[in-house]
mmCIF file of C-alpha atoms in Angstrom:
data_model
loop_
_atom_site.group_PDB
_atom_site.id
_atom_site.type_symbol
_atom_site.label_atom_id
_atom_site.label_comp_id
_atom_site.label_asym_id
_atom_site.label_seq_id
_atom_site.Cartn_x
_atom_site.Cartn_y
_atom_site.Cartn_z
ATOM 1 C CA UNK A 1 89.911 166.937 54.581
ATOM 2 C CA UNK A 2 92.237 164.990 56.965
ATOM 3 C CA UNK A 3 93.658 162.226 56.142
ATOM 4 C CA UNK A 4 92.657 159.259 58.309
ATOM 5 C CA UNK A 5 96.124 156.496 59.114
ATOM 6 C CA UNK A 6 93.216 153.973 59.481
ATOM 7 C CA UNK A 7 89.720 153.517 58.402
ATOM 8 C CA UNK A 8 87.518 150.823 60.219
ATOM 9 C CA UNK A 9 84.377 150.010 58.334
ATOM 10 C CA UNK A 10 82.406 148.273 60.395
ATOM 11 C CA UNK A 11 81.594 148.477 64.671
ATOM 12 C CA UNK A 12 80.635 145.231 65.662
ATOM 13 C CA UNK A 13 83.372 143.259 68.022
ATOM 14 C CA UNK A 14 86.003 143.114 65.255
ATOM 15 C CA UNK A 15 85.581 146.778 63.824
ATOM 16 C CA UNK A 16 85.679 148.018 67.613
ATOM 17 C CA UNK A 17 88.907 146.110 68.158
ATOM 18 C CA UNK A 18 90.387 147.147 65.937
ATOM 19 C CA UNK A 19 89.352 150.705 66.720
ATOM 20 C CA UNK A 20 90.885 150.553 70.072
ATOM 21 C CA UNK A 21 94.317 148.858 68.979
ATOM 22 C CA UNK A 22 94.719 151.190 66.061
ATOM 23 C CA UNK A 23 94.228 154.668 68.530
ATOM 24 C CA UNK A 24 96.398 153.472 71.323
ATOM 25 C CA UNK A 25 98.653 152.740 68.494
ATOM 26 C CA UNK A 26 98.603 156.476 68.066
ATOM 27 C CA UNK A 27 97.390 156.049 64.565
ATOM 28 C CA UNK A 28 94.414 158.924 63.644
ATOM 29 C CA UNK A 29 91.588 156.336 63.020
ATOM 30 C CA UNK A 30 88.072 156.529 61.955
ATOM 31 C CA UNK A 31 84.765 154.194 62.277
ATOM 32 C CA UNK A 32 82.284 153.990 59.666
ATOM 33 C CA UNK A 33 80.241 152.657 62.103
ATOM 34 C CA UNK A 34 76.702 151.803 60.388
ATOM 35 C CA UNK A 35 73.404 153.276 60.644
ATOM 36 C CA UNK A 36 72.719 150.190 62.904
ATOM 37 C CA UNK A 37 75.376 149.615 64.481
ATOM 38 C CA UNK A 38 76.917 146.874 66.607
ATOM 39 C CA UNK A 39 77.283 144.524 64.622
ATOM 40 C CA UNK A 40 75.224 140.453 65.566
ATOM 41 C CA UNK A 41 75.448 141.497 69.510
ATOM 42 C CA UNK A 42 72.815 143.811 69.215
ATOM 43 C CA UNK A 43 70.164 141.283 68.816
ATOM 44 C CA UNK A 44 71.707 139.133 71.297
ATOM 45 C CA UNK A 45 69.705 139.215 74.612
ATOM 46 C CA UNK A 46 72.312 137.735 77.410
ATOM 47 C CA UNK A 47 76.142 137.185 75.941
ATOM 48 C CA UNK A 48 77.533 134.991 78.687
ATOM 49 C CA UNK A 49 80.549 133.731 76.968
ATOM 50 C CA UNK A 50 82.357 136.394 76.771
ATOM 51 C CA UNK A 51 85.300 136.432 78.742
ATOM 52 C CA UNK A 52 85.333 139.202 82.080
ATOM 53 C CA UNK A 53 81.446 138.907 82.967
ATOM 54 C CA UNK A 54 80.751 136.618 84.869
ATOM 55 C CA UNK A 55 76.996 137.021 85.042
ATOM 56 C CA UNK A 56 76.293 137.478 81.517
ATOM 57 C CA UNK A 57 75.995 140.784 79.980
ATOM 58 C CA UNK A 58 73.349 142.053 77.096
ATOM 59 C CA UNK A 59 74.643 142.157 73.824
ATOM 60 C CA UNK A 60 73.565 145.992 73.211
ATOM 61 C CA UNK A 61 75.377 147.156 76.789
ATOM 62 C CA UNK A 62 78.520 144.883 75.713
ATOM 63 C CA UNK A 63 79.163 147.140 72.572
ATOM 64 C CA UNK A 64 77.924 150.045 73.810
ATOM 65 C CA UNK A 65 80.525 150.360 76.325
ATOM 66 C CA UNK A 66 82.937 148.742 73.414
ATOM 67 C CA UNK A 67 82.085 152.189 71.658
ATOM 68 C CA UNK A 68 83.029 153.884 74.811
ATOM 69 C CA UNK A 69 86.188 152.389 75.109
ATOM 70 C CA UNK A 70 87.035 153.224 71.295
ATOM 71 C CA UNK A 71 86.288 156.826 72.109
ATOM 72 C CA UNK A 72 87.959 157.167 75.049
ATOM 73 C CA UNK A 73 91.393 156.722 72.990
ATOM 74 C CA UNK A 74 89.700 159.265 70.480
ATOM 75 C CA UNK A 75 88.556 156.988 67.166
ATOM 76 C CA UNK A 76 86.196 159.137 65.277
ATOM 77 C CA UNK A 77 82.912 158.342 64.549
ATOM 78 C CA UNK A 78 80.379 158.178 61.623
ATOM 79 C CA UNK A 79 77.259 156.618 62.371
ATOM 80 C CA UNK A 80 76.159 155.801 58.781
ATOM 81 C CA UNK A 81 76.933 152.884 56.534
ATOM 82 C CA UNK A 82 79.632 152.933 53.821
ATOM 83 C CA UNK A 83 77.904 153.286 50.254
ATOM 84 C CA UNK A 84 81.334 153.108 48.207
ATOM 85 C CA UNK A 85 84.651 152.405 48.731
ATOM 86 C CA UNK A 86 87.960 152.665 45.997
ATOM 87 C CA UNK A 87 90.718 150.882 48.234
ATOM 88 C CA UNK A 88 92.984 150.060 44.658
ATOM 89 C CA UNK A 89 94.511 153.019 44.665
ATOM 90 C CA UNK A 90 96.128 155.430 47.751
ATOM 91 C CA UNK A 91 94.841 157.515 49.305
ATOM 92 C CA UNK A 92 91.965 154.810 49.733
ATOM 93 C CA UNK A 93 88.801 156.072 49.930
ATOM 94 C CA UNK A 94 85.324 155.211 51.665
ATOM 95 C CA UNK A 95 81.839 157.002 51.224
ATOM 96 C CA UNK A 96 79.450 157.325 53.738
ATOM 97 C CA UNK A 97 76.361 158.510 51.722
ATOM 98 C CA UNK A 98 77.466 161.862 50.107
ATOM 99 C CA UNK A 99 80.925 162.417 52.670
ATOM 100 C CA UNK A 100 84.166 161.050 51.379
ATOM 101 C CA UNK A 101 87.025 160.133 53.920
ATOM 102 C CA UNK A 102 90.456 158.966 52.911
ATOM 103 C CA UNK A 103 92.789 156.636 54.552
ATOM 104 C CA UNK A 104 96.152 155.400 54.240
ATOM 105 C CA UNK A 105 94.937 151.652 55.610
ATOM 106 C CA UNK A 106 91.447 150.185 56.080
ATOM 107 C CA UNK A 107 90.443 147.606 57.826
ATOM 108 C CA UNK A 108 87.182 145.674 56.479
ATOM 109 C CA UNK A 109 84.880 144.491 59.499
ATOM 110 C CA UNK A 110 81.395 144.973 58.442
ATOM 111 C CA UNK A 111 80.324 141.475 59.339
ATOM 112 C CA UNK A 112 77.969 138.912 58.108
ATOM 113 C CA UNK A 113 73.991 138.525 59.196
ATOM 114 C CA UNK A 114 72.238 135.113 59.596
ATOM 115 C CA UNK A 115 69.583 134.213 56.972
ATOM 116 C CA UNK A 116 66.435 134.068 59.006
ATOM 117 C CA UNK A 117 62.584 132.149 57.598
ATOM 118 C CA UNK A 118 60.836 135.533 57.179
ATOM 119 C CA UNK A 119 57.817 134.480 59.273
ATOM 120 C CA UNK A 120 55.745 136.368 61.236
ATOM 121 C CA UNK A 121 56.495 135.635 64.855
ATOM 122 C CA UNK A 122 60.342 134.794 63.871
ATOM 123 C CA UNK A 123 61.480 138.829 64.399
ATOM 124 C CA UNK A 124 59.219 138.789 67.481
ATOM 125 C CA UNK A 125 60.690 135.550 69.487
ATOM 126 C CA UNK A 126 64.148 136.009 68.154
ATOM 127 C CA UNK A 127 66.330 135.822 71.486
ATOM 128 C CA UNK A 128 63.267 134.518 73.229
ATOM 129 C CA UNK A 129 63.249 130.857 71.872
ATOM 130 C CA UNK A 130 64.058 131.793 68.172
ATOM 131 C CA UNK A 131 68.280 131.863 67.857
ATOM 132 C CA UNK A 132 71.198 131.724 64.855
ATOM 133 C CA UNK A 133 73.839 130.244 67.399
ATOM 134 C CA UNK A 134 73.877 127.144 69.052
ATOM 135 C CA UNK A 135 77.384 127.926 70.274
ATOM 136 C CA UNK A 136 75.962 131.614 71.884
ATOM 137 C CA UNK A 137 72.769 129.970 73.231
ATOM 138 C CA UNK A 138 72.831 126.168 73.807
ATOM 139 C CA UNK A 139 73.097 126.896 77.550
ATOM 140 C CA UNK A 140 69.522 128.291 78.192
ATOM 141 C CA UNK A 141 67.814 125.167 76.443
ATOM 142 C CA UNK A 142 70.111 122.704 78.832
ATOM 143 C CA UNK A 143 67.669 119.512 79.109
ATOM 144 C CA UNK A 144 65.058 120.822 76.853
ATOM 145 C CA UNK A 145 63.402 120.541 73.536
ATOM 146 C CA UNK A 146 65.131 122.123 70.699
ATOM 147 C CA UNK A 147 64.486 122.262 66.863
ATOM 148 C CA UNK A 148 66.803 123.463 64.472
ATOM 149 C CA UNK A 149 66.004 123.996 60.494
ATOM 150 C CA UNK A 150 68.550 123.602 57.911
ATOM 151 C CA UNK A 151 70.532 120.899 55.748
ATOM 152 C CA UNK A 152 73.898 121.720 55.395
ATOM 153 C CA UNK A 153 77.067 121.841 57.293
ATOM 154 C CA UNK A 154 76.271 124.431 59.877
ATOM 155 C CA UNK A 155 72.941 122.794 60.548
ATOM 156 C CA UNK A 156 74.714 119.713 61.327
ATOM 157 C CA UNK A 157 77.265 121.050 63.618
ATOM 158 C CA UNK A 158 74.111 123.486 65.158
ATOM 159 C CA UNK A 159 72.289 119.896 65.524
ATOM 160 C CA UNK A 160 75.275 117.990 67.664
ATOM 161 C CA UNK A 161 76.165 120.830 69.573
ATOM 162 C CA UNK A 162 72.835 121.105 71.242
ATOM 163 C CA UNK A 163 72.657 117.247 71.324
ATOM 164 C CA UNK A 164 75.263 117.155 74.605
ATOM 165 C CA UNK A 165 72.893 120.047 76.042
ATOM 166 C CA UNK A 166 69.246 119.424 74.840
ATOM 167 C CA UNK A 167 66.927 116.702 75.690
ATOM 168 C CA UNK A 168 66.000 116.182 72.063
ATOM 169 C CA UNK A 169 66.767 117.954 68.776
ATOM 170 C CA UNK A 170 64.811 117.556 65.818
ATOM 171 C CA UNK A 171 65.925 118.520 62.575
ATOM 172 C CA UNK A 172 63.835 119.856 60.145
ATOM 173 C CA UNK A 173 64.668 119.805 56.201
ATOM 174 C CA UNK A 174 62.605 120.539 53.364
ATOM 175 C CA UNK A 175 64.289 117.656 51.290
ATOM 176 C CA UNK A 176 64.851 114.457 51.938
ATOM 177 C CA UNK A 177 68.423 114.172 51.744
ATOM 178 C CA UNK A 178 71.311 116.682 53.059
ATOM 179 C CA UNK A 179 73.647 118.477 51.363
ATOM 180 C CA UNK A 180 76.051 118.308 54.216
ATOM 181 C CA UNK A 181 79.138 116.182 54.119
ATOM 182 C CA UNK A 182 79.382 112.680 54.429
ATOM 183 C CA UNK A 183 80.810 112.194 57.673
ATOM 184 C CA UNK A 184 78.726 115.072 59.227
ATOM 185 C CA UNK A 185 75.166 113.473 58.186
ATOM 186 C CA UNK A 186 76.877 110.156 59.615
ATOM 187 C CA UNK A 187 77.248 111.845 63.377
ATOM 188 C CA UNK A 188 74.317 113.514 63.572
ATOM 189 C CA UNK A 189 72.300 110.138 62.408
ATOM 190 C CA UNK A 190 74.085 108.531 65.225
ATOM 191 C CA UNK A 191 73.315 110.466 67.845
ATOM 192 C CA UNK A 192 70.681 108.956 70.048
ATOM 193 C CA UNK A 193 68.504 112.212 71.139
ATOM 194 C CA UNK A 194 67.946 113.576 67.275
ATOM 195 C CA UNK A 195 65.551 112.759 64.864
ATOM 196 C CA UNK A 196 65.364 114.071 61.443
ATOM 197 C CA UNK A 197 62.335 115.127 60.220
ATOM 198 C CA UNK A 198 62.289 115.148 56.321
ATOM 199 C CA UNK A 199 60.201 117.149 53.810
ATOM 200 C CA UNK A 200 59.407 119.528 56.167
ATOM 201 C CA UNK A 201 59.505 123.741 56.856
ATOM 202 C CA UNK A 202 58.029 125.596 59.535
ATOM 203 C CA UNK A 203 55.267 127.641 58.587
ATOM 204 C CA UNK A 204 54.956 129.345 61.704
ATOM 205 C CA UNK A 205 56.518 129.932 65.158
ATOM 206 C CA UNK A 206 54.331 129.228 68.309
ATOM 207 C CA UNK A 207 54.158 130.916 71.550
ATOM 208 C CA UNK A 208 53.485 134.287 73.300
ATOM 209 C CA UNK A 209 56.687 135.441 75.664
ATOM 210 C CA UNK A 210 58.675 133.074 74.494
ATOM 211 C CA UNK A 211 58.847 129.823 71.985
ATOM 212 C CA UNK A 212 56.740 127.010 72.947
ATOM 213 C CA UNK A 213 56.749 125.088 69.762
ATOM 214 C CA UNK A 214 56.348 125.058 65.693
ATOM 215 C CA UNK A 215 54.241 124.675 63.197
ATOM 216 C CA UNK A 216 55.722 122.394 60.645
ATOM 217 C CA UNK A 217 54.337 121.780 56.972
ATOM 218 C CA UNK A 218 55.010 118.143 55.300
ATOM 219 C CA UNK A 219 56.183 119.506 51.711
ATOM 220 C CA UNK A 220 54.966 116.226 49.904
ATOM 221 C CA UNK A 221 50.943 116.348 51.315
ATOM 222 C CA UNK A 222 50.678 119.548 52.301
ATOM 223 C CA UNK A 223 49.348 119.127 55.836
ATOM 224 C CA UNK A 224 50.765 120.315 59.057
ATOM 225 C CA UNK A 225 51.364 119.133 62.496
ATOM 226 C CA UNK A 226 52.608 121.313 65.543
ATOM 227 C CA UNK A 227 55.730 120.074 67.492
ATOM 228 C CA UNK A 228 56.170 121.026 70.810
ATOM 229 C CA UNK A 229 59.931 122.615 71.518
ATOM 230 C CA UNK A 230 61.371 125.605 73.760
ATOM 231 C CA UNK A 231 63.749 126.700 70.918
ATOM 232 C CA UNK A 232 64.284 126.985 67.104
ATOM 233 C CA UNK A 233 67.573 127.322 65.795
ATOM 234 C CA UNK A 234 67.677 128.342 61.985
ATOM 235 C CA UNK A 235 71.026 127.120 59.865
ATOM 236 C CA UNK A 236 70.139 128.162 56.935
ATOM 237 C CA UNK A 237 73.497 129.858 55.978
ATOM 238 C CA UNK A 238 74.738 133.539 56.296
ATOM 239 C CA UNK A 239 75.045 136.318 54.063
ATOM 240 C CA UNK A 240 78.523 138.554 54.781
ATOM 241 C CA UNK A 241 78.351 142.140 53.983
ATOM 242 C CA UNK A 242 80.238 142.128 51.259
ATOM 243 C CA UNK A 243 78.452 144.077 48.429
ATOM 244 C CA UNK A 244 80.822 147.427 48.831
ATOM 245 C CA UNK A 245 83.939 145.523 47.969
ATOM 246 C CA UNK A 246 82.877 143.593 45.213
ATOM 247 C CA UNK A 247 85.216 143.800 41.985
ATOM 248 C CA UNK A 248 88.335 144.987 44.418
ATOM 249 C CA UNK A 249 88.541 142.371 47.049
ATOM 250 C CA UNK A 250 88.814 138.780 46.742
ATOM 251 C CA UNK A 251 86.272 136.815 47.697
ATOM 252 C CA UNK A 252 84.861 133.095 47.550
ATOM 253 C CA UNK A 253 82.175 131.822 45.884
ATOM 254 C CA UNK A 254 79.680 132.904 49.042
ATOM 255 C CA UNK A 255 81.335 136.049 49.227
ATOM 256 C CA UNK A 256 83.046 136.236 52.330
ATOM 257 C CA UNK A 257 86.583 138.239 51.854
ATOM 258 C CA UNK A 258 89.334 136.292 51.371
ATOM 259 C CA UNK A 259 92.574 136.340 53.224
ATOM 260 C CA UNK A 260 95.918 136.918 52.030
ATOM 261 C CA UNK A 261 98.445 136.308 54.157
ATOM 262 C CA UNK A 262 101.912 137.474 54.368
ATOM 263 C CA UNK A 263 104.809 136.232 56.492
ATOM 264 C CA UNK A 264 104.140 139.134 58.539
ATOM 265 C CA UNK A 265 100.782 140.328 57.439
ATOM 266 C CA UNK A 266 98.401 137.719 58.698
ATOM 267 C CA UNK A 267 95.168 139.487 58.042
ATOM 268 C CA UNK A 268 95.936 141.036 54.429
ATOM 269 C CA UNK A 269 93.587 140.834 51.659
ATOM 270 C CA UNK A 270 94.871 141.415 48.102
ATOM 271 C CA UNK A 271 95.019 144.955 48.076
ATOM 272 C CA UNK A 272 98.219 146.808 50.296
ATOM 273 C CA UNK A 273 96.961 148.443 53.043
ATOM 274 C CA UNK A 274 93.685 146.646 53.245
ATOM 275 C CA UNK A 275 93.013 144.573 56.146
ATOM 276 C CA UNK A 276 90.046 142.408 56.933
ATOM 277 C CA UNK A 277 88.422 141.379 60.668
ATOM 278 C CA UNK A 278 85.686 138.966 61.991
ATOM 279 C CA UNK A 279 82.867 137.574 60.238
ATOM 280 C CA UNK A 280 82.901 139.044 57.328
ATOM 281 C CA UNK A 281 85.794 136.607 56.211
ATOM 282 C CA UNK A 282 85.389 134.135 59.509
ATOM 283 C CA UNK A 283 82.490 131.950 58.231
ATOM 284 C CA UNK A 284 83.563 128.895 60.539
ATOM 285 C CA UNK A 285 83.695 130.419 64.425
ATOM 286 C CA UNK A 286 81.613 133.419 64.165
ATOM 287 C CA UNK A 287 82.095 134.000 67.355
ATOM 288 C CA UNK A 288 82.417 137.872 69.284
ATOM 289 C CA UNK A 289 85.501 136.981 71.311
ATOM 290 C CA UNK A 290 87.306 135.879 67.756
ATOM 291 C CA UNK A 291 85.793 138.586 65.433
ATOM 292 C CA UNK A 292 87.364 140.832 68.898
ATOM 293 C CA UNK A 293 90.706 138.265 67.816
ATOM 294 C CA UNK A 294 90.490 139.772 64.138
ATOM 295 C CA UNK A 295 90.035 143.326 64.873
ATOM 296 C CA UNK A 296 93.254 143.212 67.488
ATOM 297 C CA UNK A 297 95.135 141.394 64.291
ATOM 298 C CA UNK A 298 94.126 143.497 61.603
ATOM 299 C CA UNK A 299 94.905 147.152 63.680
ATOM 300 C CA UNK A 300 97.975 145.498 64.478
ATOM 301 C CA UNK A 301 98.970 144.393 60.753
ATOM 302 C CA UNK A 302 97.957 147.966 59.921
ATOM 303 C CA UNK A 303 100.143 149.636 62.092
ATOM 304 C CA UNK A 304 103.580 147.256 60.756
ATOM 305 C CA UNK A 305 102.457 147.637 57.131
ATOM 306 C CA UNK A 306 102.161 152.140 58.014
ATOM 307 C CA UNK A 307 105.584 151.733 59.484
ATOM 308 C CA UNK A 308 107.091 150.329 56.678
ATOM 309 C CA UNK A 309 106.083 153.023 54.271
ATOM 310 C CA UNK A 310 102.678 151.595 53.201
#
C-alpha cells in the first residue's frame, strides 16, 4: 500500500483546499471524501458570497467543480466516510470502512452540521425559507419578515444580523430567559424591529414552494397561534464531526478540535503531523471562503512540518 504525504479527511471547502494546496505542493495526497460529500454547500441553494461569481453560484456546482480542480492536480479520491483513524503514532492511519490508508500528515476537515427542529416540512423548505445562516442568506429576506429560533449566542448574533436587512425579526425561545451573554441579550432587546417571543417552539413550518409562516406552540398553555414570516432561521447550535478523533485530539467541551499553535505551525493540533481546517474547529465564522482560509493553512503547515523531517 502507498504511502500517502497527506491525508485530507473531509471535502467540503476546507478539505478541498487543502487538497489543491497540498498536490501543487507536489505532496502525494488523498481525500477521504465522505459518502455525502461536500461538506454544508451542498444544501445551500444560491452561494453569492463567495468571492469570483458574481451572479451567485449553487452550492452543489461550487464544490463540484472544487472536486474538479483537486483532481486536476491529481488528489486521490475515496468517496466513503472515515470509520477509524490512529493519528498517535506514524505512519498515521485512517479507515474508510474495511480499507486502511496511511499517511505521513493529515489534515482534519470533516466539518460541523447545524442542529435542525426535526419537523416535517423543515427538510422540505430548507433553502426555500427554512436556513442555518443568517450571514449566507440574510440577503434574500431584505425588507421582509423573518423568524429565527434559538437562545443562545448564535441566535443572538443570527437575530441582529437580519435586523439591518429584515423588516422584523421575531425570536422565538422555549424559556423565558436566554442563556446568551449579557451584553448580547442587551443589543438584541434594543433593537427596534425585534420582538422576543417567550415560551414558545414551532411545531410546524407553513407553506408550499416556499416558507410563508410558522406554527408556534405557547409552552406554558399549550395552545398555538400561526405567525406570518418569509423565513425561519434555526440557532440552535451545531454539532462538529468529531466522533473519529475522540480520545487522540483535543477538543473543547462541545467538541470542536482544538488548535495548537506553533510559531510556525498555525493550524497544529496536539498530535505532530496532524493538522485541522474549517468548521470542524471554526465554531465562530463558519463561513466557506474561511473554512477555504483553513484548508490553504493547514496544506501549507503540512508541507513545512514534511520538510522538516516530520
Amino acid at each position: 500500500m502507498a504511502l500517502y504525504d497527506v491525508i485530507v479527511i473531509g471535502s467540503g471547502p476546507a478539505g478541498l483546499t487543502a487538497a489543491i494546496y497540498a498536490t501543487r505542493a507536489n505532496l502525494k495526497t488523498l481525500v477521504v471524501a465522505g459518502t455525502v460529500a461536500g461538506g454544508q454547500l451542498m444544501i445551500t441553494s444560491d452561494v453569492e458570497n463567495y468571492p469570483g461569481f458574481p451572479n451567485g453560484i449553487l452550492g452543489p456546482e461550487l464544490m463540484e467543480l472544487w472536486r474538479k480542480q483537486a483532481e486536476r492536480f491529481e488528489a486521490d479520491f475515496v468517496d466513503d466516510d472515515a470509520s477509524r483513524v490512529d493519528l498517535t503514532h506514524a505512519p498515521l492511519k485512517v479507515w474508510a470502512t474495511a480499507d486502511m490508508f496511511e499517511g505521513r500528515a493529515v489534515v482534519a476537515a470533516t466539518g460541523a452540521s447545524a442542529k435542525w427542529l426535526g419537523l416535517p416540512n423543515e427538510e422540505r423548505l430548507k433553502g426555500k425559507g427554512v436556513s442555518a445562516c443568517a450571514v449566507c442568506d440574510a440577503f434574500f429576506f431584505r425588507s421582509l419578515d423573518v423568524a429565527v429560533v434559538g437562545g443562545g449566542d448564535t441566535a443572538m448574533e443570527e437575530a441582529l444580523f437580519l435586523a439591518k436587512v429584515c423588516k422584523t425579526v421575531s425570536v422565538i425561545h422555549r424559556r423565558h430567559e436566554f442563556r446568551a451573554s449579557k451584553i448580547m441579550q442587551e443589543r438584541l432587546l434594543a433593537t427596534p424591529n425585534v420582538k422576543v417571543i417567550w415560551d414558545h417552539v414551532v411545531a410546524d413550518i407553513l407553506g408550499e414552494k416556499k416558507v410563508d409562516g410558522v406554527r408556534i406552540k405557547n409552552l406554558r398553555t399549550g395552545g398555538t397561534q400561526d405567525l406570518k414570516v418569509q423565513g425561519l432561521f434555526i440557532a440552535i447550535g451545531h454539532t462538529p464531526a468529531t466522533d473519529i478523533f475522540k480520545g487522540q485530539l483535543e477538543m473543547d467541551p462541545r467538541g470542536y478540535i482544538l488548535l495548537r499553535p506553533t510559531e510556525e505551525l498555525r493550524t497544529a493540533t496536539n498530535l505532530p503531523g496532524v493538522f485541522v481546517a474549517g468548521d470542524v474547529h471554526d465554531h465562530r465564522y463558519r463561513q466557506a471562503v474561511t473554512a477555504a482560509g483553513y484548508g490553504c493553512m493547514a496544506a501549507m503547515d503540512a508541507e513545512r512540518w514534511l520538510q522538516k523531517g516530520g
